[in-house]
Amino acid sequence: MSIRLGVNIDHVATLRQARLGHEPEPVAAGLLAQGAGAHGITVHLRADRRHIQERDVRLLKEVLTVPLNVECAATQETLATLVPLRPDWVTLVPETREELTTQGGLDIVFMQAHLRQIIRELRVSDIRVSLFIDPQLDQVKMAGRLEADAVEFNTGVYADLPRQADPSAELERLRDASKLASRLGMRVLAGHGLTLQNVAPIAAIPEVEELNIGHSIIGRSVLVGLERAVQEMLHAIAGVRG
Ligand code: PXP
């Protein structure tokens, strides 16, 4: 099975919000990424609305033909906003106002009672649910018990390893967690901090169906254009499973 690429376009909205204007248009970026071969588009609707706005989600849902995945905090407030916008997927992530980007996975063992309710509400609205978690077996088992449709493993620890460090222990954690999640019937995704340089070992994990990549693709697109940046990443993840 070939691996899918979800492109996170938050940074396009970050640039627009720098001037509180209309350019660059994240909806145009979503369409360009889709045209270049992205299998899905991801945005993070943060409580502080620092980049993506509700209107972006509404318009993206209207124009995209690939699935739209919206990351958000597991709060009733966000849910009330998001459910009427009908994204195909919601990925629940931890969120604090101080962070520059998502820090670590959601502790779904700690939050299980709260999440059970949120997941039920999303399911009733026909929205599939993914949980962004660290590659820990107790977290995976809880995702199974909560009947999540998918888990997205946080690859941030792997991506942040110093260049000289041996990544094999962290890769083993990701492989073991992926195996278990797949055995429990969930789709397996991975993301955070992935780049052209470090993506291959993650793309090689057989159970990982999709990668969510934002910063490195949008950063590179400033230099080489979005279509080329998406195509380069598609090339980097294709064929690594031999
Ligand atoms: N997956 C999740 C859950 C995220 O929060 C993010 C960052 O918004 C990503 C993937 C993409 O990470 P990066 O921008 O480092 O590629």
PDB file of C-alpha atoms and ligand atoms in Angstrom:
ATOM      1  CA  MET A   1       0.000   0.000   0.000  1.00  0.00           C
ATOM      2  CA  SER A   2       1.501   3.354  -0.959  1.00  0.00           C
ATOM      3  CA  ILE A   3       1.675   5.990   1.711  1.00  0.00           C
ATOM      4  CA  ARG A   4      -0.508   9.117   1.605  1.00  0.00           C
ATOM      5  CA  LEU A   5       0.593  12.692   2.210  1.00  0.00           C
ATOM      6  CA  GLY A   6      -1.531  15.195   4.119  1.00  0.00           C
ATOM      7  CA  VAL A   7      -0.278  18.760   3.713  1.00  0.00           C
ATOM      8  CA  ASN A   8      -0.736  21.147   6.629  1.00  0.00           C
ATOM      9  CA  ILE A   9      -1.236  24.674   5.262  1.00  0.00           C
ATOM     10  CA  ASP A  10      -1.413  26.618   8.563  1.00  0.00           C
ATOM     11  CA  HIS A  11       1.699  28.634   7.744  1.00  0.00           C
ATOM     12  CA  VAL A  12       0.041  30.132   4.678  1.00  0.00           C
ATOM     13  CA  ALA A  13      -2.563  31.587   7.018  1.00  0.00           C
ATOM     14  CA  THR A  14       0.198  32.672   9.422  1.00  0.00           C
ATOM     15  CA  LEU A  15       1.660  34.815   6.650  1.00  0.00           C
ATOM     16  CA  ARG A  16      -1.739  36.300   5.821  1.00  0.00           C
ATOM     17  CA  GLN A  17      -2.406  37.095   9.484  1.00  0.00           C
ATOM     18  CA  ALA A  18       0.940  38.913   9.709  1.00  0.00           C
ATOM     19  CA  ARG A  19      -0.810  41.776   7.870  1.00  0.00           C
ATOM     20  CA  LEU A  20      -4.385  40.851   8.779  1.00  0.00           C
ATOM     21  CA  GLY A  21      -5.163  41.012   5.067  1.00  0.00           C
ATOM     22  CA  HIS A  22      -6.174  38.669   2.279  1.00  0.00           C
ATOM     23  CA  GLU A  23      -2.868  37.327   0.992  1.00  0.00           C
ATOM     24  CA  PRO A  24      -1.660  34.664   0.724  1.00  0.00           C
ATOM     25  CA  GLU A  25      -4.961  32.803   0.470  1.00  0.00           C
ATOM     26  CA  PRO A  26      -4.914  29.422   2.288  1.00  0.00           C
ATOM     27  CA  VAL A  27      -7.767  28.144   0.132  1.00  0.00           C
ATOM     28  CA  ALA A  28      -5.630  28.693  -2.982  1.00  0.00           C
ATOM     29  CA  ALA A  29      -2.785  26.867  -1.214  1.00  0.00           C
ATOM     30  CA  GLY A  30      -5.074  23.939  -0.424  1.00  0.00           C
ATOM     31  CA  LEU A  31      -6.112  23.675  -4.065  1.00  0.00           C
ATOM     32  CA  LEU A  32      -2.522  23.944  -5.315  1.00  0.00           C
ATOM     33  CA  ALA A  33      -1.345  21.248  -2.889  1.00  0.00           C
ATOM     34  CA  GLN A  34      -4.228  19.032  -3.931  1.00  0.00           C
ATOM     35  CA  GLY A  35      -3.393  19.618  -7.587  1.00  0.00           C
ATOM     36  CA  ALA A  36       0.230  18.680  -6.916  1.00  0.00           C
ATOM     37  CA  GLY A  37      -0.847  15.305  -5.537  1.00  0.00           C
ATOM     38  CA  ALA A  38      -1.524  15.803  -1.809  1.00  0.00           C
ATOM     39  CA  HIS A  39      -3.945  13.160  -0.573  1.00  0.00           C
ATOM     40  CA  GLY A  40      -5.405  15.365   2.132  1.00  0.00           C
ATOM     41  CA  ILE A  41      -5.266  18.893   3.515  1.00  0.00           C
ATOM     42  CA  THR A  42      -4.857  19.633   7.215  1.00  0.00           C
ATOM     43  CA  VAL A  43      -5.422  22.851   9.137  1.00  0.00           C
ATOM     44  CA  HIS A  44      -5.308  23.595  12.851  1.00  0.00           C
ATOM     45  CA  LEU A  45      -8.172  25.750  14.113  1.00  0.00           C
ATOM     46  CA  ARG A  46      -6.516  27.109  17.240  1.00  0.00           C
ATOM     47  CA  ALA A  47      -8.533  28.707  20.030  1.00  0.00           C
ATOM     48  CA  ASP A  48      -6.492  31.919  19.625  1.00  0.00           C
ATOM     49  CA  ARG A  49      -7.145  31.893  15.827  1.00  0.00           C
ATOM     50  CA  ARG A  50      -3.528  32.875  15.242  1.00  0.00           C
ATOM     51  CA  HIS A  51      -3.575  31.493  11.697  1.00  0.00           C
ATOM     52  CA  ILE A  52      -6.517  29.475  10.368  1.00  0.00           C
ATOM     53  CA  GLN A  53      -9.953  31.133  10.668  1.00  0.00           C
ATOM     54  CA  GLU A  54     -13.400  29.557  10.560  1.00  0.00           C
ATOM     55  CA  ARG A  55     -13.972  30.899   7.063  1.00  0.00           C
ATOM     56  CA  ASP A  56     -10.882  29.044   5.841  1.00  0.00           C
ATOM     57  CA  VAL A  57     -12.288  25.760   7.116  1.00  0.00           C
ATOM     58  CA  ARG A  58     -15.691  26.484   5.576  1.00  0.00           C
ATOM     59  CA  LEU A  59     -14.258  27.373   2.168  1.00  0.00           C
ATOM     60  CA  LEU A  60     -11.732  24.530   2.113  1.00  0.00           C
ATOM     61  CA  LYS A  61     -14.479  22.048   2.866  1.00  0.00           C
ATOM     62  CA  GLU A  62     -16.492  23.496   0.006  1.00  0.00           C
ATOM     63  CA  VAL A  63     -13.780  23.399  -2.669  1.00  0.00           C
ATOM     64  CA  LEU A  64     -11.485  20.451  -1.856  1.00  0.00           C
ATOM     65  CA  THR A  65     -12.071  17.012  -3.296  1.00  0.00           C
ATOM     66  CA  VAL A  66      -9.499  15.360  -0.995  1.00  0.00           C
ATOM     67  CA  PRO A  67     -10.388  14.911   2.696  1.00  0.00           C
ATOM     68  CA  LEU A  68     -10.109  17.930   4.993  1.00  0.00           C
ATOM     69  CA  ASN A  69      -8.632  17.201   8.410  1.00  0.00           C
ATOM     70  CA  VAL A  70      -8.973  19.844  11.124  1.00  0.00           C
ATOM     71  CA  GLU A  71      -6.774  19.688  14.197  1.00  0.00           C
ATOM     72  CA  CYS A  72      -8.239  21.238  17.314  1.00  0.00           C
ATOM     73  CA  ALA A  73      -8.247  21.181  21.090  1.00  0.00           C
ATOM     74  CA  ALA A  74     -10.690  18.797  22.746  1.00  0.00           C
ATOM     75  CA  THR A  75     -13.024  21.476  24.087  1.00  0.00           C
ATOM     76  CA  GLN A  76     -16.783  21.893  23.787  1.00  0.00           C
ATOM     77  CA  GLU A  77     -16.226  25.443  22.547  1.00  0.00           C
ATOM     78  CA  THR A  78     -14.125  24.315  19.558  1.00  0.00           C
ATOM     79  CA  LEU A  79     -16.511  21.478  18.842  1.00  0.00           C
ATOM     80  CA  ALA A  80     -19.487  23.814  18.705  1.00  0.00           C
ATOM     81  CA  THR A  81     -17.659  25.853  16.053  1.00  0.00           C
ATOM     82  CA  LEU A  82     -16.291  22.944  14.090  1.00  0.00           C
ATOM     83  CA  VAL A  83     -19.135  20.455  13.860  1.00  0.00           C
ATOM     84  CA  PRO A  84     -21.332  22.689  11.645  1.00  0.00           C
ATOM     85  CA  LEU A  85     -18.357  23.133   9.269  1.00  0.00           C
ATOM     86  CA  ARG A  86     -18.356  19.344   8.671  1.00  0.00           C
ATOM     87  CA  PRO A  87     -14.666  18.521   8.173  1.00  0.00           C
ATOM     88  CA  ASP A  88     -14.059  14.925   7.068  1.00  0.00           C
ATOM     89  CA  TRP A  89     -11.694  14.327   9.973  1.00  0.00           C
ATOM     90  CA  VAL A  90     -11.020  15.983  13.295  1.00  0.00           C
ATOM     91  CA  THR A  91      -7.672  15.356  14.968  1.00  0.00           C
ATOM     92  CA  LEU A  92      -7.720  16.134  18.673  1.00  0.00           C
ATOM     93  CA  VAL A  93      -4.455  17.679  19.835  1.00  0.00           C
ATOM     94  CA  PRO A  94      -3.155  19.273  23.039  1.00  0.00           C
ATOM     95  CA  GLU A  95      -3.089  23.055  22.796  1.00  0.00           C
ATOM     96  CA  THR A  96      -1.735  25.859  24.951  1.00  0.00           C
ATOM     97  CA  ARG A  97      -1.617  29.538  24.110  1.00  0.00           C
ATOM     98  CA  GLU A  98       2.108  29.854  24.847  1.00  0.00           C
ATOM     99  CA  GLU A  99       3.312  27.116  22.487  1.00  0.00           C
ATOM    100  CA  LEU A 100       4.795  27.893  19.074  1.00  0.00           C
ATOM    101  CA  THR A 101       3.457  24.599  17.714  1.00  0.00           C
ATOM    102  CA  THR A 102       1.840  21.459  19.131  1.00  0.00           C
ATOM    103  CA  GLN A 103       4.002  20.121  21.967  1.00  0.00           C
ATOM    104  CA  GLY A 104       3.797  16.372  22.484  1.00  0.00           C
ATOM    105  CA  GLY A 105       0.815  14.090  22.145  1.00  0.00           C
ATOM    106  CA  LEU A 106      -2.508  14.240  23.933  1.00  0.00           C
ATOM    107  CA  ASP A 107      -2.569  12.273  27.219  1.00  0.00           C
ATOM    108  CA  ILE A 108      -5.698  10.330  26.376  1.00  0.00           C
ATOM    109  CA  VAL A 109      -5.321   7.992  29.367  1.00  0.00           C
ATOM    110  CA  PHE A 110      -5.620  11.001  31.670  1.00  0.00           C
ATOM    111  CA  MET A 111      -8.420  12.582  29.606  1.00  0.00           C
ATOM    112  CA  GLN A 112     -10.421   9.458  28.809  1.00  0.00           C
ATOM    113  CA  ALA A 113     -13.794  10.428  30.346  1.00  0.00           C
ATOM    114  CA  HIS A 114     -13.788  13.855  28.707  1.00  0.00           C
ATOM    115  CA  LEU A 115     -12.661  12.445  25.354  1.00  0.00           C
ATOM    116  CA  ARG A 116     -15.285   9.714  25.325  1.00  0.00           C
ATOM    117  CA  GLN A 117     -17.978  12.400  25.284  1.00  0.00           C
ATOM    118  CA  ILE A 118     -16.234  14.537  22.623  1.00  0.00           C
ATOM    119  CA  ILE A 119     -15.597  11.546  20.345  1.00  0.00           C
ATOM    120  CA  ARG A 120     -19.227  10.473  20.646  1.00  0.00           C
ATOM    121  CA  GLU A 121     -20.414  13.944  19.601  1.00  0.00           C
ATOM    122  CA  LEU A 122     -18.120  13.991  16.563  1.00  0.00           C
ATOM    123  CA  ARG A 123     -19.162  10.486  15.534  1.00  0.00           C
ATOM    124  CA  VAL A 124     -22.851  11.364  15.754  1.00  0.00           C
ATOM    125  CA  SER A 125     -22.107  14.191  13.312  1.00  0.00           C
ATOM    126  CA  ASP A 126     -20.436  11.742  10.919  1.00  0.00           C
ATOM    127  CA  ILE A 127     -16.969  13.213  11.473  1.00  0.00           C
ATOM    128  CA  ARG A 128     -14.131  10.707  11.807  1.00  0.00           C
ATOM    129  CA  VAL A 129     -11.821  11.145  14.766  1.00  0.00           C
ATOM    130  CA  SER A 130      -8.058  10.873  14.993  1.00  0.00           C
ATOM    131  CA  LEU A 131      -6.105  11.273  18.239  1.00  0.00           C
ATOM    132  CA  PHE A 132      -2.617  12.820  18.195  1.00  0.00           C
ATOM    133  CA  ILE A 133      -0.662  10.779  20.726  1.00  0.00           C
ATOM    134  CA  ASP A 134       2.883   9.849  21.650  1.00  0.00           C
ATOM    135  CA  PRO A 135       3.952   6.361  20.533  1.00  0.00           C
ATOM    136  CA  GLN A 136       3.215   4.703  23.879  1.00  0.00           C
ATOM    137  CA  LEU A 137       1.388   1.398  24.121  1.00  0.00           C
ATOM    138  CA  ASP A 138      -0.921   2.484  26.983  1.00  0.00           C
ATOM    139  CA  GLN A 139      -2.026   5.486  24.921  1.00  0.00           C
ATOM    140  CA  VAL A 140      -2.670   3.272  21.882  1.00  0.00           C
ATOM    141  CA  LYS A 141      -4.740   0.818  23.929  1.00  0.00           C
ATOM    142  CA  MET A 142      -6.816   3.696  25.274  1.00  0.00           C
ATOM    143  CA  ALA A 143      -7.376   5.042  21.735  1.00  0.00           C
ATOM    144  CA  GLY A 144      -8.741   1.606  20.877  1.00  0.00           C
ATOM    145  CA  ARG A 145     -11.033   1.618  23.908  1.00  0.00           C
ATOM    146  CA  LEU A 146     -12.257   5.102  22.998  1.00  0.00           C
ATOM    147  CA  GLU A 147     -13.044   3.756  19.512  1.00  0.00           C
ATOM    148  CA  ALA A 148     -11.004   6.378  17.677  1.00  0.00           C
ATOM    149  CA  ASP A 149     -10.980   5.904  13.902  1.00  0.00           C
ATOM    150  CA  ALA A 150      -7.272   6.716  13.746  1.00  0.00           C
ATOM    151  CA  VAL A 151      -4.244   7.655  15.757  1.00  0.00           C
ATOM    152  CA  GLU A 152      -1.578  10.076  14.605  1.00  0.00           C
ATOM    153  CA  PHE A 153       1.769   9.367  16.224  1.00  0.00           C
ATOM    154  CA  ASN A 154       3.836  12.318  17.301  1.00  0.00           C
ATOM    155  CA  THR A 155       7.148  12.116  15.473  1.00  0.00           C
ATOM    156  CA  GLY A 156       8.398  15.277  17.211  1.00  0.00           C
ATOM    157  CA  VAL A 157      10.767  13.422  19.561  1.00  0.00           C
ATOM    158  CA  TYR A 158      12.298  11.554  16.605  1.00  0.00           C
ATOM    159  CA  ALA A 159      12.547  14.750  14.535  1.00  0.00           C
ATOM    160  CA  ASP A 160      14.170  16.724  17.358  1.00  0.00           C
ATOM    161  CA  LEU A 161      16.956  14.214  18.021  1.00  0.00           C
ATOM    162  CA  PRO A 162      20.395  15.778  17.591  1.00  0.00           C
ATOM    163  CA  ARG A 163      21.931  14.936  14.233  1.00  0.00           C
ATOM    164  CA  GLN A 164      24.551  12.625  15.775  1.00  0.00           C
ATOM    165  CA  ALA A 165      22.046  10.722  17.932  1.00  0.00           C
ATOM    166  CA  ASP A 166      20.976   7.146  17.175  1.00  0.00           C
ATOM    167  CA  PRO A 167      17.259   7.234  16.269  1.00  0.00           C
ATOM    168  CA  SER A 168      16.740   3.460  16.516  1.00  0.00           C
ATOM    169  CA  ALA A 169      15.085   3.425  19.970  1.00  0.00           C
ATOM    170  CA  GLU A 170      12.552   6.107  19.007  1.00  0.00           C
ATOM    171  CA  LEU A 171      11.885   4.416  15.671  1.00  0.00           C
ATOM    172  CA  GLU A 172      11.294   1.144  17.517  1.00  0.00           C
ATOM    173  CA  ARG A 173       8.737   2.882  19.751  1.00  0.00           C
ATOM    174  CA  LEU A 174       6.980   4.236  16.657  1.00  0.00           C
ATOM    175  CA  ARG A 175       7.039   0.808  14.970  1.00  0.00           C
ATOM    176  CA  ASP A 176       5.687  -1.026  18.032  1.00  0.00           C
ATOM    177  CA  ALA A 177       2.932   1.543  18.587  1.00  0.00           C
ATOM    178  CA  SER A 178       1.994   1.439  14.890  1.00  0.00           C
ATOM    179  CA  LYS A 179       1.712  -2.353  14.950  1.00  0.00           C
ATOM    180  CA  LEU A 180      -0.558  -2.279  17.976  1.00  0.00           C
ATOM    181  CA  ALA A 181      -2.780   0.496  16.613  1.00  0.00           C
ATOM    182  CA  SER A 182      -3.200  -1.365  13.353  1.00  0.00           C
ATOM    183  CA  ARG A 183      -3.971  -4.617  15.205  1.00  0.00           C
ATOM    184  CA  LEU A 184      -6.656  -2.745  17.159  1.00  0.00           C
ATOM    185  CA  GLY A 185      -8.273  -1.727  13.860  1.00  0.00           C
ATOM    186  CA  MET A 186      -7.298   1.945  13.759  1.00  0.00           C
ATOM    187  CA  ARG A 187      -5.785   3.837  10.863  1.00  0.00           C
ATOM    188  CA  VAL A 188      -2.211   4.883  11.602  1.00  0.00           C
ATOM    189  CA  LEU A 189      -0.876   8.337  10.759  1.00  0.00           C
ATOM    190  CA  ALA A 190       2.283  10.116  11.836  1.00  0.00           C
ATOM    191  CA  GLY A 191       3.551  13.644  11.826  1.00  0.00           C
ATOM    192  CA  HIS A 192       5.387  16.565  13.371  1.00  0.00           C
ATOM    193  CA  GLY A 193       8.782  17.872  12.434  1.00  0.00           C
ATOM    194  CA  LEU A 194       9.138  15.675   9.335  1.00  0.00           C
ATOM    195  CA  THR A 195      11.394  16.953   6.562  1.00  0.00           C
ATOM    196  CA  LEU A 196      12.847  15.735   3.272  1.00  0.00           C
ATOM    197  CA  GLN A 197      15.908  14.657   5.252  1.00  0.00           C
ATOM    198  CA  ASN A 198      14.276  12.669   8.077  1.00  0.00           C
ATOM    199  CA  VAL A 199      11.024  11.350   6.575  1.00  0.00           C
ATOM    200  CA  ALA A 200      12.176   8.072   4.976  1.00  0.00           C
ATOM    201  CA  PRO A 201      12.395   5.847   8.113  1.00  0.00           C
ATOM    202  CA  ILE A 202       8.899   6.976   9.172  1.00  0.00           C
ATOM    203  CA  ALA A 203       7.475   6.430   5.684  1.00  0.00           C
ATOM    204  CA  ALA A 204       9.006   2.945   5.782  1.00  0.00           C
ATOM    205  CA  ILE A 205       6.864   1.819   8.756  1.00  0.00           C
ATOM    206  CA  PRO A 206       4.427  -0.567   7.043  1.00  0.00           C
ATOM    207  CA  GLU A 207       1.372   0.303   9.161  1.00  0.00           C
ATOM    208  CA  VAL A 208       1.666   4.069   8.658  1.00  0.00           C
ATOM    209  CA  GLU A 209      -0.939   5.013   6.073  1.00  0.00           C
ATOM    210  CA  GLU A 210      -0.487   8.769   5.991  1.00  0.00           C
ATOM    211  CA  LEU A 211       1.957  11.478   7.023  1.00  0.00           C
ATOM    212  CA  ASN A 212       0.899  14.994   8.000  1.00  0.00           C
ATOM    213  CA  ILE A 213       3.575  17.495   7.084  1.00  0.00           C
ATOM    214  CA  GLY A 214       3.418  21.276   7.284  1.00  0.00           C
ATOM    215  CA  HIS A 215       6.398  23.390   8.242  1.00  0.00           C
ATOM    216  CA  SER A 216       8.997  21.878   5.955  1.00  0.00           C
ATOM    217  CA  ILE A 217       6.730  21.845   2.883  1.00  0.00           C
ATOM    218  CA  ILE A 218       5.414  25.385   3.341  1.00  0.00           C
ATOM    219  CA  GLY A 219       8.890  26.650   4.278  1.00  0.00           C
ATOM    220  CA  ARG A 220      10.377  25.128   1.147  1.00  0.00           C
ATOM    221  CA  SER A 221       7.489  26.404  -0.980  1.00  0.00           C
ATOM    222  CA  VAL A 222       8.652  29.975  -0.333  1.00  0.00           C
ATOM    223  CA  LEU A 223      11.800  29.078  -2.243  1.00  0.00           C
ATOM    224  CA  VAL A 224      10.660  26.616  -4.902  1.00  0.00           C
ATOM    225  CA  GLY A 225       6.867  27.005  -5.087  1.00  0.00           C
ATOM    226  CA  LEU A 226       4.161  24.970  -3.389  1.00  0.00           C
ATOM    227  CA  GLU A 227       3.554  22.464  -6.160  1.00  0.00           C
ATOM    228  CA  ARG A 228       7.219  21.571  -6.375  1.00  0.00           C
ATOM    229  CA  ALA A 229       7.562  21.391  -2.588  1.00  0.00           C
ATOM    230  CA  VAL A 230       4.617  18.961  -2.389  1.00  0.00           C
ATOM    231  CA  GLN A 231       5.975  16.882  -5.260  1.00  0.00           C
ATOM    232  CA  GLU A 232       9.424  16.679  -3.670  1.00  0.00           C
ATOM    233  CA  MET A 233       7.877  15.325  -0.473  1.00  0.00           C
ATOM    234  CA  LEU A 234       5.704  12.872  -2.399  1.00  0.00           C
ATOM    235  CA  HIS A 235       8.858  11.665  -4.126  1.00  0.00           C
ATOM    236  CA  ALA A 236      10.708  11.347  -0.795  1.00  0.00           C
ATOM    237  CA  ILE A 237       7.994   9.127   0.735  1.00  0.00           C
ATOM    238  CA  ALA A 238       7.226   7.014  -2.325  1.00  0.00           C
ATOM    239  CA  GLY A 239       8.987   3.714  -2.772  1.00  0.00           C
ATOM    240  CA  VAL A 240      10.778   3.631   0.593  1.00  0.00           C
ATOM    241  CA  ARG A 241       8.928   0.417   1.494  1.00  0.00           C
ATOM    242  CA  GLY A 242      10.772  -1.382  -1.271  1.00  0.00           C
TER     243      GLY A 242
HETATM  244  N1  PXP B   1       0.427  16.728  13.095  1.00  0.00           N
HETATM  245  C1  PXP B   1      -0.053  17.507  14.107  1.00  0.00           C
HETATM  246  C2  PXP B   1      -1.046  16.907  15.038  1.00  0.00           C
HETATM  247  C3  PXP B   1       0.348  18.848  14.262  1.00  0.00           C
HETATM  248  O1  PXP B   1      -0.146  19.591  15.253  1.00  0.00           O
HETATM  249  C4  PXP B   1       1.257  19.378  13.327  1.00  0.00           C
HETATM  250  C5  PXP B   1       1.670  20.821  13.431  1.00  0.00           C
HETATM  251  O2  PXP B   1       0.568  21.641  13.250  1.00  0.00           O
HETATM  252  C6  PXP B   1       1.716  18.552  12.297  1.00  0.00           C
HETATM  253  C7  PXP B   1       1.306  17.221  12.213  1.00  0.00           C
HETATM  254  C8  PXP B   1       2.670  19.040  11.258  1.00  0.00           C
HETATM  255  O3  PXP B   1       3.886  19.310  11.862  1.00  0.00           O
HETATM  256  P1  PXP B   1       5.007  20.105  11.033  1.00  0.00           P
HETATM  257  O4  PXP B   1       4.446  21.456  10.753  1.00  0.00           O
HETATM  258  O5  PXP B   1       6.162  20.125  11.968  1.00  0.00           O
HETATM  259  O6  PXP B   1       5.237  19.319   9.779  1.00  0.00           O
END
